mmCIF file of N, CA and C in Angstrom:
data_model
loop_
_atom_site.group_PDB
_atom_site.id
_atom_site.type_symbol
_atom_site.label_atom_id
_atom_site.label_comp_id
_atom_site.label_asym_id
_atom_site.label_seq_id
_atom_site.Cartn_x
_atom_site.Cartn_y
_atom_site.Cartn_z
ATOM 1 N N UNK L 22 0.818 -1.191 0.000
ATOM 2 C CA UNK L 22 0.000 0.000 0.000
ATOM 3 C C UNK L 22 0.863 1.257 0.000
ATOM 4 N N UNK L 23 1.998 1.339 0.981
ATOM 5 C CA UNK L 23 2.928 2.247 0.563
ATOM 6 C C UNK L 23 3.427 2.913 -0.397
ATOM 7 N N UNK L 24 3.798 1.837 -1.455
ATOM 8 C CA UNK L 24 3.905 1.871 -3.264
ATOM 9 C C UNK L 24 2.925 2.648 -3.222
ATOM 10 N N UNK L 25 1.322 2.597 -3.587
ATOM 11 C CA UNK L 25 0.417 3.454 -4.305
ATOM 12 C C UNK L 25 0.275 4.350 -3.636
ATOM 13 N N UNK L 26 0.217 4.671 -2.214
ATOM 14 C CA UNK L 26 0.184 6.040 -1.729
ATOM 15 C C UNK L 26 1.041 6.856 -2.357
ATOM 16 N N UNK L 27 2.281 6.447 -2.072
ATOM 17 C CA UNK L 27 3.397 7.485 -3.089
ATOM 18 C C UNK L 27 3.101 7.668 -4.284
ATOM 19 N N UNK L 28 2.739 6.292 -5.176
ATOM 20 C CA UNK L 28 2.365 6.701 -6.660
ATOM 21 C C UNK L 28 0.948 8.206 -6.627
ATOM 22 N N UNK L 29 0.368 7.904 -6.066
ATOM 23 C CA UNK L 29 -0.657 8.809 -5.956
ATOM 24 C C UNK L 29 -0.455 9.946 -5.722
ATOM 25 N N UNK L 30 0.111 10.579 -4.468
ATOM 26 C CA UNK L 30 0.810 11.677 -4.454
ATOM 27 C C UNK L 30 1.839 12.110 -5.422
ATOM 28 N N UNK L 31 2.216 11.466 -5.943
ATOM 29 C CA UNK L 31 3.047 11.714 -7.091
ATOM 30 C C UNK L 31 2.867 12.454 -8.156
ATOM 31 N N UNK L 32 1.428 11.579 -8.487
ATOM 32 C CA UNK L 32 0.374 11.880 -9.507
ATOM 33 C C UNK L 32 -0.560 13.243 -9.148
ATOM 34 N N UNK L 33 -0.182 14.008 -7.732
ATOM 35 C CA UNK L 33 -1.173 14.637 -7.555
ATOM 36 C C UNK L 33 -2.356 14.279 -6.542
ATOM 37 N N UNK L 34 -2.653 13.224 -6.814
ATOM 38 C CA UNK L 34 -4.192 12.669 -5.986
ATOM 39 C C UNK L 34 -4.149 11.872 -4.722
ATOM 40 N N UNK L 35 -4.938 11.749 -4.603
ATOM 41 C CA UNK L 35 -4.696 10.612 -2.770
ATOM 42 C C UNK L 35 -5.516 9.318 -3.056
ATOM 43 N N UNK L 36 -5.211 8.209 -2.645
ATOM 44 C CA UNK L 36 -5.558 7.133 -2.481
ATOM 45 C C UNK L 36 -7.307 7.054 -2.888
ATOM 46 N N UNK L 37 -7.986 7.759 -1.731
ATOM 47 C CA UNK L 37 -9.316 7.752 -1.704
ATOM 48 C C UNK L 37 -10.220 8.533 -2.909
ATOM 49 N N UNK L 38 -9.428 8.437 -4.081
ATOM 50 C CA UNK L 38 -9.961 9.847 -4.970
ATOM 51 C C UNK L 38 -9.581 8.899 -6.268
ATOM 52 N N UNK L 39 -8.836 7.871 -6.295
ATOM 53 C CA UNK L 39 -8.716 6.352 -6.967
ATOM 54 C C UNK L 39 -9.368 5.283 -7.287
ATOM 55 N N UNK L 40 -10.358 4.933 -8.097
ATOM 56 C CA UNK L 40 -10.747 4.066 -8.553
ATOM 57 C C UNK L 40 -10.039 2.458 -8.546
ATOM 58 N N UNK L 41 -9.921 1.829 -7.865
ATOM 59 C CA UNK L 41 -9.288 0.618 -7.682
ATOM 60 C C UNK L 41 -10.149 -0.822 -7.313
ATOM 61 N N UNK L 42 -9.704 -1.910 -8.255
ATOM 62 C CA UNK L 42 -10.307 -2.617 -8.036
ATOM 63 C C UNK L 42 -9.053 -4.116 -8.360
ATOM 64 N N UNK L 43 -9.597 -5.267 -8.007
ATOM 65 C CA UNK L 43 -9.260 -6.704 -7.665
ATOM 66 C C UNK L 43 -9.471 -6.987 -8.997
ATOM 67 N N UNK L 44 -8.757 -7.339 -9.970
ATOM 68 C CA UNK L 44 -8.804 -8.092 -11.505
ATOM 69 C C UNK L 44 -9.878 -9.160 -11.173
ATOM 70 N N UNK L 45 -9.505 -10.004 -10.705
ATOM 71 C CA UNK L 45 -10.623 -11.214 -9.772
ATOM 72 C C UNK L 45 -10.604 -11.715 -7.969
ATOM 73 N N UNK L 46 -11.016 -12.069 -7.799
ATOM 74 C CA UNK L 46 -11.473 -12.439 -6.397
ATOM 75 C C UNK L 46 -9.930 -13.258 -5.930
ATOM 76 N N UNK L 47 -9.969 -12.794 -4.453
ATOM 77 C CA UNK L 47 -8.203 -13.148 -4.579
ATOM 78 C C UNK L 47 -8.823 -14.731 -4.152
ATOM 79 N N UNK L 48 -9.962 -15.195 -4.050
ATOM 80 C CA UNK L 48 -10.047 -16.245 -3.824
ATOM 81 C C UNK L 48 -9.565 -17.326 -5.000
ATOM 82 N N UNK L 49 -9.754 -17.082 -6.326
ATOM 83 C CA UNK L 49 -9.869 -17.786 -7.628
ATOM 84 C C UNK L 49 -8.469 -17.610 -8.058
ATOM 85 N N UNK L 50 -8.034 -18.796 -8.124
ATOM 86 C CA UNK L 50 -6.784 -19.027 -9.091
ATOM 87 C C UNK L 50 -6.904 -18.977 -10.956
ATOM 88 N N UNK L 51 -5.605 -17.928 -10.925
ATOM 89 C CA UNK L 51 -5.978 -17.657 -12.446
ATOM 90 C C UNK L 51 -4.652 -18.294 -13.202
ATOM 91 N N UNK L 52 -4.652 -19.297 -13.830
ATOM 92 C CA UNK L 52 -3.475 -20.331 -14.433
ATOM 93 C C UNK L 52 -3.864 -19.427 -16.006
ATOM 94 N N UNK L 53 -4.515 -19.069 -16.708
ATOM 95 C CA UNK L 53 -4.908 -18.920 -18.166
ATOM 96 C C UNK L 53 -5.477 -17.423 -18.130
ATOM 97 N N UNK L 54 -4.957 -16.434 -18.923
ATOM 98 C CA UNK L 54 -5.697 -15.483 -18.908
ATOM 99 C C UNK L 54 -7.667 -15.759 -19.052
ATOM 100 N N UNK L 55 -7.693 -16.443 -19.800
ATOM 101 C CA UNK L 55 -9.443 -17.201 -20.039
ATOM 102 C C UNK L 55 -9.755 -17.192 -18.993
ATOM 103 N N UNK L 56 -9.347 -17.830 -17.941
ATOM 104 C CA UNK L 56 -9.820 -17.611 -15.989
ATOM 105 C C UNK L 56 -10.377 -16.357 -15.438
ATOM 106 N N UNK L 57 -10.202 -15.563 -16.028
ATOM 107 C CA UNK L 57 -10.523 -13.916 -15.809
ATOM 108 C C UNK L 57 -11.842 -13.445 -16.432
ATOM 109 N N UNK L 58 -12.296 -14.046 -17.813
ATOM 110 C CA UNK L 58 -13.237 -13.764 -18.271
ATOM 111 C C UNK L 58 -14.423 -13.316 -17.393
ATOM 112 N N UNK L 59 -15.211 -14.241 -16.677
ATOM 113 C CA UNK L 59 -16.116 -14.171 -16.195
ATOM 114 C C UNK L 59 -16.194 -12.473 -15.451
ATOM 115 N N UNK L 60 -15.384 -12.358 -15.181
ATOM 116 C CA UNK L 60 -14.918 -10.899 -14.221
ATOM 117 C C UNK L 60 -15.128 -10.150 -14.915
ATOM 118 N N UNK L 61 -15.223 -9.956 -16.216
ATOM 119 C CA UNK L 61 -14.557 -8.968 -17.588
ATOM 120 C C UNK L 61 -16.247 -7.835 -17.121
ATOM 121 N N UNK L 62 -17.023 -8.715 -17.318
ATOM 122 C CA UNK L 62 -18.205 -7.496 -17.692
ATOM 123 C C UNK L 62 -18.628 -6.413 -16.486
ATOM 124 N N UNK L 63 -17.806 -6.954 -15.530
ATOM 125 C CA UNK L 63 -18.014 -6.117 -13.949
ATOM 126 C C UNK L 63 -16.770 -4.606 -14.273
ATOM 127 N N UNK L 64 -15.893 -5.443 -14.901
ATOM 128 C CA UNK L 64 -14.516 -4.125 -15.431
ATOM 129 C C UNK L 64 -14.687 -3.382 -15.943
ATOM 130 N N UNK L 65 -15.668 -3.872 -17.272
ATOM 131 C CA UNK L 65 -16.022 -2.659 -18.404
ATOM 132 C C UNK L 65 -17.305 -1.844 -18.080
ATOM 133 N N UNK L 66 -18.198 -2.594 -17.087
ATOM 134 C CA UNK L 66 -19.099 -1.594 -15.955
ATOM 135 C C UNK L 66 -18.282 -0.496 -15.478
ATOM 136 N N UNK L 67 -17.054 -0.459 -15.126
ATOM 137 C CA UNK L 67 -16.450 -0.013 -13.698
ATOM 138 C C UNK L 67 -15.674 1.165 -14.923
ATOM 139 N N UNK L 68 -15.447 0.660 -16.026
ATOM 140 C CA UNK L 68 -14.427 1.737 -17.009
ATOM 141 C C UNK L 68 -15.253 2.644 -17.373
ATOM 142 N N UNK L 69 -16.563 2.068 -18.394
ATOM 143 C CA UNK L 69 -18.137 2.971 -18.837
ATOM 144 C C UNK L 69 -18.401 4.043 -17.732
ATOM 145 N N UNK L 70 -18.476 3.945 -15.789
ATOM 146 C CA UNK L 70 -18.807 4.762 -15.504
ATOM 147 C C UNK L 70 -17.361 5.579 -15.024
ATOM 148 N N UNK L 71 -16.289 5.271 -14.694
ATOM 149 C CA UNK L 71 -15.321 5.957 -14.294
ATOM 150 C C UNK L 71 -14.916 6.706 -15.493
ATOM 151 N N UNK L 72 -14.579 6.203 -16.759
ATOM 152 C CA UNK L 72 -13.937 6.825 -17.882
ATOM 153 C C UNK L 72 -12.348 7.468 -17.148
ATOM 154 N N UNK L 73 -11.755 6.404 -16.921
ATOM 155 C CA UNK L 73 -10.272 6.408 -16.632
ATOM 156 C C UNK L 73 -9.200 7.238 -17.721
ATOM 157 N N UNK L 74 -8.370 8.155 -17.415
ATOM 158 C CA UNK L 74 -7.452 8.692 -18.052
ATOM 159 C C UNK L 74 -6.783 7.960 -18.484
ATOM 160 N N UNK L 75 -6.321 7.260 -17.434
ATOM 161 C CA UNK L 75 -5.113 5.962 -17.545
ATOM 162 C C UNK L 75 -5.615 5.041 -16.631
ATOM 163 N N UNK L 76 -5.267 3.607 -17.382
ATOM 164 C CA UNK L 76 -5.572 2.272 -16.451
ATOM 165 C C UNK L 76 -3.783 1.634 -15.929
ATOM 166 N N UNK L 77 -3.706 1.478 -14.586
ATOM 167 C CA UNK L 77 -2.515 1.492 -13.914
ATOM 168 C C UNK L 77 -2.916 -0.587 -13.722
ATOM 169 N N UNK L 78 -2.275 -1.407 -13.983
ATOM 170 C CA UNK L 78 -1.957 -2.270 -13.968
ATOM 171 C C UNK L 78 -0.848 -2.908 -12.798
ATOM 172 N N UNK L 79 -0.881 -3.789 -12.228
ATOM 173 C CA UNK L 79 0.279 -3.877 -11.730
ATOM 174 C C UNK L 79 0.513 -5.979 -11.551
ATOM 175 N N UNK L 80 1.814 -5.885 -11.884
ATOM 176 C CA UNK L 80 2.504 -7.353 -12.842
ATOM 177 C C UNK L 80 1.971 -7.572 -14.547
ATOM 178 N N UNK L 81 3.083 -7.706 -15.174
ATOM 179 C CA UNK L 81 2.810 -8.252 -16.083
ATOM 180 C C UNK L 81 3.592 -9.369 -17.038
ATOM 181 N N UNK L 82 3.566 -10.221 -16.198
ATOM 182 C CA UNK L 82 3.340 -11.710 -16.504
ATOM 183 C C UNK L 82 2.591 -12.236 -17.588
ATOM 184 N N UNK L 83 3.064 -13.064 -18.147
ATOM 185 C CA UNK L 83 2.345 -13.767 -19.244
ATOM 186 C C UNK L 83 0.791 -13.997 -18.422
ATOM 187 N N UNK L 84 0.297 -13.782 -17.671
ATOM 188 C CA UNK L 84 -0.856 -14.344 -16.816
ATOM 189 C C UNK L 84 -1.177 -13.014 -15.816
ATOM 190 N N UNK L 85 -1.627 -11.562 -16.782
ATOM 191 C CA UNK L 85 -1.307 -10.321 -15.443
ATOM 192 C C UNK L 85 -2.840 -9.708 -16.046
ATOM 193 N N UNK L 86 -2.779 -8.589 -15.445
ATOM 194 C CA UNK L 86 -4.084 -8.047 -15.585
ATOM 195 C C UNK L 86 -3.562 -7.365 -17.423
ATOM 196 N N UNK L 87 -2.496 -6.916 -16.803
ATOM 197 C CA UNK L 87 -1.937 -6.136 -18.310
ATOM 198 C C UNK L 87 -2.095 -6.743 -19.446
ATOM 199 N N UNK L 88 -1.734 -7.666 -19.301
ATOM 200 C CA UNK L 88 -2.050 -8.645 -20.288
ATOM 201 C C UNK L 88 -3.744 -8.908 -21.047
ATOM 202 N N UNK L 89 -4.349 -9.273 -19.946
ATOM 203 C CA UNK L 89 -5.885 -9.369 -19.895
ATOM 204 C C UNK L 89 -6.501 -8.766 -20.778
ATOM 205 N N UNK L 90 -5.989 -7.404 -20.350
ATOM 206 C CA UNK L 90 -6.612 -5.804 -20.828
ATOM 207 C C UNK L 90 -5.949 -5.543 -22.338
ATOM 208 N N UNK L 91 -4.951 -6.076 -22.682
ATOM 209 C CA UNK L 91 -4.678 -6.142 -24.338
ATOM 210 C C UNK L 91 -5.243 -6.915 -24.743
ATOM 211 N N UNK L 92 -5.647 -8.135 -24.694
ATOM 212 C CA UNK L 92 -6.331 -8.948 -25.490
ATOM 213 C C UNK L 92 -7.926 -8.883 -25.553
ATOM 214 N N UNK L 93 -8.326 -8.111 -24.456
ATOM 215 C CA UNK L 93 -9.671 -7.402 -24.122
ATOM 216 C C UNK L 93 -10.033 -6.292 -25.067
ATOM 217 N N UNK L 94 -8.898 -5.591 -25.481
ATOM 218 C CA UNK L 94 -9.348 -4.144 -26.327
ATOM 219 C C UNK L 94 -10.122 -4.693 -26.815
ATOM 220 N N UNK L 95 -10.667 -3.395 -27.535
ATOM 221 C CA UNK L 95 -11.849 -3.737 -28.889
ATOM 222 C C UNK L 95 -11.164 -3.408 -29.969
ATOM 223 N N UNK L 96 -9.709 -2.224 -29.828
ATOM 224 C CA UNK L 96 -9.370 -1.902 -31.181
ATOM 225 C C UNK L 96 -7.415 -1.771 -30.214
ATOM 226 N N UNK L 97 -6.719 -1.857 -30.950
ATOM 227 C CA UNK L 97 -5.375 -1.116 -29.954
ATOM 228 C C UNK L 97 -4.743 -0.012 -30.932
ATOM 229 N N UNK L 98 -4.314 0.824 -29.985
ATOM 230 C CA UNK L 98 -3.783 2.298 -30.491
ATOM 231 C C UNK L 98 -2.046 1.742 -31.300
ATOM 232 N N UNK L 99 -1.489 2.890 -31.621
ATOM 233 C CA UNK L 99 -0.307 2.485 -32.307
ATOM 234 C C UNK L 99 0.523 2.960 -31.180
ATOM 235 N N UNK L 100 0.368 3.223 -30.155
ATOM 236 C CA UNK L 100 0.904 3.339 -29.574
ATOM 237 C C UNK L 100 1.286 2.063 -28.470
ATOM 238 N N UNK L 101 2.869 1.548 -28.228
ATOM 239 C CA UNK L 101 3.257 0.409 -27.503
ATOM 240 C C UNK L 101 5.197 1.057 -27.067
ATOM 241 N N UNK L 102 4.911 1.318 -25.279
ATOM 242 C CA UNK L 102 6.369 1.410 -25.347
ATOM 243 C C UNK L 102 6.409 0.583 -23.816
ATOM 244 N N UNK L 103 8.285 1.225 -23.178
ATOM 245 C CA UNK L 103 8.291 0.557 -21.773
ATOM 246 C C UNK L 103 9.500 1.630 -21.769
ATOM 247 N N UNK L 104 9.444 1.763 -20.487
ATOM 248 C CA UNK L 104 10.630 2.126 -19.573
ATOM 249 C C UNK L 104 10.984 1.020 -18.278
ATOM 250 N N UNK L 105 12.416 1.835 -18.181
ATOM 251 C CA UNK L 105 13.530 0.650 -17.446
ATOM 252 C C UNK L 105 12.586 0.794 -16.220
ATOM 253 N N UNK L 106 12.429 0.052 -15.161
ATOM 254 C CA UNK L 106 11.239 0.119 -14.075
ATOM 255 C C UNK L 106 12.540 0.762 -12.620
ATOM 256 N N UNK L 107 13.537 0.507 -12.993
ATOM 257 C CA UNK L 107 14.255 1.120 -12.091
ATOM 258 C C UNK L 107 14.681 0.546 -10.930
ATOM 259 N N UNK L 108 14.503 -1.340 -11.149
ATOM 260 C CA UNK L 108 14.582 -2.149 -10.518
ATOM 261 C C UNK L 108 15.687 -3.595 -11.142
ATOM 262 N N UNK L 109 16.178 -4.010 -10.821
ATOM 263 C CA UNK L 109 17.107 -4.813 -11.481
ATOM 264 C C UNK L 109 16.820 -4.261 -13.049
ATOM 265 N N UNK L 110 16.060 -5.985 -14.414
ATOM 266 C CA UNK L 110 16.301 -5.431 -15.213
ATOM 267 C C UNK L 110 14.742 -5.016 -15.615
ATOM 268 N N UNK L 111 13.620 -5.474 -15.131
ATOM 269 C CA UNK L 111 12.493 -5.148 -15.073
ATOM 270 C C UNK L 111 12.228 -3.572 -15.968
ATOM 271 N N UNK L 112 10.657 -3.903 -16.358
ATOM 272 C CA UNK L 112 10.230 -2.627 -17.559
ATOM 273 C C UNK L 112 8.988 -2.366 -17.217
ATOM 274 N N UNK L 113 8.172 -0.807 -17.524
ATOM 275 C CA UNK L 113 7.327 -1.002 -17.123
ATOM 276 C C UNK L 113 6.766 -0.427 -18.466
ATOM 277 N N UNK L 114 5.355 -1.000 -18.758
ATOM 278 C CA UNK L 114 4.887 -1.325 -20.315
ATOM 279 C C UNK L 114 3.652 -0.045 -20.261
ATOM 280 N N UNK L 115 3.160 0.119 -21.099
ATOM 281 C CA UNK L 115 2.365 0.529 -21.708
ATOM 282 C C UNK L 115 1.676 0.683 -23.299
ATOM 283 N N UNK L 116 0.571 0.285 -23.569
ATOM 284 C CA UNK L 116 -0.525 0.174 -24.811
ATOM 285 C C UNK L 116 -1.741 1.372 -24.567
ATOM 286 N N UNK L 117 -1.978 1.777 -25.879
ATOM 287 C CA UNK L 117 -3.279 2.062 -26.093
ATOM 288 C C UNK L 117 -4.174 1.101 -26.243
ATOM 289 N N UNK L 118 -5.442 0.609 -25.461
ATOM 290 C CA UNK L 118 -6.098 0.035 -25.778
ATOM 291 C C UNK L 118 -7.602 1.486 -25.912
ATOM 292 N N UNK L 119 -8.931 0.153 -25.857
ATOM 293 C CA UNK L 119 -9.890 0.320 -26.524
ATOM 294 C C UNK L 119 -11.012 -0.093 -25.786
ATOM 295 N N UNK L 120 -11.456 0.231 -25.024
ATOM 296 C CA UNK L 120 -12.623 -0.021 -23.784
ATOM 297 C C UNK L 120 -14.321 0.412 -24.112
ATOM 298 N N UNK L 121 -15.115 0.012 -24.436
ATOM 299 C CA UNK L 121 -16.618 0.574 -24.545
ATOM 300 C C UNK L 121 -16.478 1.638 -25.483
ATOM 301 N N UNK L 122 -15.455 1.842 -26.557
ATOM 302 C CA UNK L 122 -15.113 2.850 -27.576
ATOM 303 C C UNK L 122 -14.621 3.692 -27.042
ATOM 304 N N UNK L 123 -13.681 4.249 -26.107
ATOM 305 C CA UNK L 123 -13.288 4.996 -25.395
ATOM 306 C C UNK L 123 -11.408 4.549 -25.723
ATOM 307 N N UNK L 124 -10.621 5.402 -25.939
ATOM 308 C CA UNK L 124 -9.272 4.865 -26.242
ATOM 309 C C UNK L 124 -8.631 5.516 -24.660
ATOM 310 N N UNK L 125 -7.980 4.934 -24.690
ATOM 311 C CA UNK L 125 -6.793 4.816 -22.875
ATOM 312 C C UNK L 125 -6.154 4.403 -22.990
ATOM 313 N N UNK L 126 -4.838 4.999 -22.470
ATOM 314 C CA UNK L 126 -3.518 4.020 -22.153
ATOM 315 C C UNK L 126 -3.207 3.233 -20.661
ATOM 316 N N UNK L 127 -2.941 1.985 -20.876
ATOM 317 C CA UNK L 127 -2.906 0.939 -20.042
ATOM 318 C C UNK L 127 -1.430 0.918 -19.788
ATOM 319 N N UNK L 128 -0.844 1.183 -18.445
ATOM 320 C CA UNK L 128 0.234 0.518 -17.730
ATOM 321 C C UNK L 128 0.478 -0.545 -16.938
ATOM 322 N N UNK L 129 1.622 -1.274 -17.711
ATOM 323 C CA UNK L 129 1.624 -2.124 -16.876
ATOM 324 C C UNK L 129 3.164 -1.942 -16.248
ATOM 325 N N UNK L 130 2.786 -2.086 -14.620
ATOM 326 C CA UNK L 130 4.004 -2.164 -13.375
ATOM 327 C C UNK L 130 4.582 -3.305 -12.890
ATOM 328 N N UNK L 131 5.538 -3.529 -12.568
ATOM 329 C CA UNK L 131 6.437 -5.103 -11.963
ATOM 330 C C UNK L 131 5.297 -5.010 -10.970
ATOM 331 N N UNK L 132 4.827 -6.160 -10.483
ATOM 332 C CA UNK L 132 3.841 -6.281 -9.327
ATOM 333 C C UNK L 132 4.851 -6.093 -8.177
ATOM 334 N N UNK L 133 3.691 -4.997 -7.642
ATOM 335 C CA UNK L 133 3.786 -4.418 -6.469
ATOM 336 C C UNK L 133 4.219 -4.754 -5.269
ATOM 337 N N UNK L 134 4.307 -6.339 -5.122
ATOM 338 C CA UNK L 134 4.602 -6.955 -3.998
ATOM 339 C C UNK L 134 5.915 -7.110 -4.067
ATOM 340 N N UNK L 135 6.676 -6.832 -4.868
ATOM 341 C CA UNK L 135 8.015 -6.934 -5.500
ATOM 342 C C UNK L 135 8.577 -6.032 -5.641
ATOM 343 N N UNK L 136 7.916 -5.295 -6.363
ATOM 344 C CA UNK L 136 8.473 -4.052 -7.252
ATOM 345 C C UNK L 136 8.573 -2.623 -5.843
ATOM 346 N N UNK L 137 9.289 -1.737 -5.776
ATOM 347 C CA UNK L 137 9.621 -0.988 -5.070
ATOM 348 C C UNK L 137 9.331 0.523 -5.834
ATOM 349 N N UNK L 138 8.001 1.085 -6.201
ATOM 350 C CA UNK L 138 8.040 2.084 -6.872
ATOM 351 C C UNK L 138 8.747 3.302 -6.358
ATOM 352 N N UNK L 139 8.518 3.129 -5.079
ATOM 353 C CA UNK L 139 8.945 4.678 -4.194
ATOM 354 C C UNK L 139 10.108 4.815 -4.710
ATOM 355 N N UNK L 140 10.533 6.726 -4.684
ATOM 356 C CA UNK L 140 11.280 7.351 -5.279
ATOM 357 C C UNK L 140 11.986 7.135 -6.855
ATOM 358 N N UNK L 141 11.075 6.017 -7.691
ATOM 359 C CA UNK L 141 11.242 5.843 -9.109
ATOM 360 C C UNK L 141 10.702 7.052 -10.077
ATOM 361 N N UNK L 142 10.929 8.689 -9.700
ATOM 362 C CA UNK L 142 10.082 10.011 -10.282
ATOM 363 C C UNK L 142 10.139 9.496 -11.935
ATOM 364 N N UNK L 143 11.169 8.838 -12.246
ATOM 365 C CA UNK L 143 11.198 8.796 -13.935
ATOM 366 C C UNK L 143 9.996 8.011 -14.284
ATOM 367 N N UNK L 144 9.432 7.033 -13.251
ATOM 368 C CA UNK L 144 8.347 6.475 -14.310
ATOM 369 C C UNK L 144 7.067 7.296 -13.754
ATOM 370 N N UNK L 145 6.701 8.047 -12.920
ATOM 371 C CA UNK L 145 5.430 8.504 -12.396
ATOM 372 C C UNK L 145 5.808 9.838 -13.719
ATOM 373 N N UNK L 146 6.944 10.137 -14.040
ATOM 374 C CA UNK L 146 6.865 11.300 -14.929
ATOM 375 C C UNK L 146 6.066 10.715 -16.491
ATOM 376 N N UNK L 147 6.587 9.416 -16.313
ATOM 377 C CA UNK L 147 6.106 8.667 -17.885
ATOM 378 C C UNK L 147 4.630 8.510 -17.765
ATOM 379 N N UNK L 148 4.406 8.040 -16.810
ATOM 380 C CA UNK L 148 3.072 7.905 -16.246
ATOM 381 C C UNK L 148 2.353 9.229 -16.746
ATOM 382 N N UNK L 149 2.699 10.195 -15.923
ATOM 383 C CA UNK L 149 2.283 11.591 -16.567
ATOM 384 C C UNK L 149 2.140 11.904 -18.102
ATOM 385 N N UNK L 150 3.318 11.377 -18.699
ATOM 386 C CA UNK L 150 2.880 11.852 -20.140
ATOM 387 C C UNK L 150 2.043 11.655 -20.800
ATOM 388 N N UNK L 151 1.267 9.982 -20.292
ATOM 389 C CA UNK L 151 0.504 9.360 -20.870
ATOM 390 C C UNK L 151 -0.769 9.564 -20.963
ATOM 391 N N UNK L 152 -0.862 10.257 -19.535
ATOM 392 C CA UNK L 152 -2.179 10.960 -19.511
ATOM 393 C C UNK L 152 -2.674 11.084 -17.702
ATOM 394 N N UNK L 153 -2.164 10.448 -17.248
ATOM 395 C CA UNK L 153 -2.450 10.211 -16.110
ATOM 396 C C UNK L 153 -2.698 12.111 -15.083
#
């Protein structure tokens, strides 16, 4: 939780002013991105009424939310980059995707339980460019 407080202040905003939610129930094991489906139509509820600047992701693993959310678009932007995450050799990604016709850029972060964002300003600045 530390990580996103800082990311947040970073960004300007505070925790409670964040839209955040559980990809799926930490109860359900997800081996296949397909495992996630069922969840999908509660997300694109949650995007339709928030209309997110930027969608903040965090791990991306062949099996991550980041992931999820690219193969979810409806259309993807030409836009696809990464920066160094500022942690061994780790990157942190970003796509335009394509949500309820709405275009957004999606980041994806080394998961959080790992990853050490605090005092990384170069990627909350990238973060920024993107739209955040």
């Amino acid at each position: 939780e530390q990580n996103l407080m800082w990311l947040c202040a970073e960004l300007g905003t505070s925790l409670d002013r964040v839209c955040r939610s559980h990809f799926v129930p930490s109860s359900v094991l997800v081996q296949e991105l397909e495992d996630a489906l069922p969840y999908w139509p509660t997300h694109l509820d949650i995007l339709k009424g928030v209309q997110p600047e930027v969608i903040i992701t965090y791990g991306i693993s062949d099996v991550s939310p980041f992931w999820f959310m690219y193969e979810q678009s409806e259309a993807l932007g030409d836009s696809w980059d990464q920066v160094k995450a500022g942690q061994g050799n780790w990157r942190c990604k970003t796509f335009t995707g394509e949500y309820n016709g709405r275009r957004v850029p999606v980041v994806g972060l080394p998961h959080l339980s790992r990853y050490k964002l605090s005092g990384k300003s170069h990627v909350v600045e990238w973060i920024m460019e993107l739209g955040a």
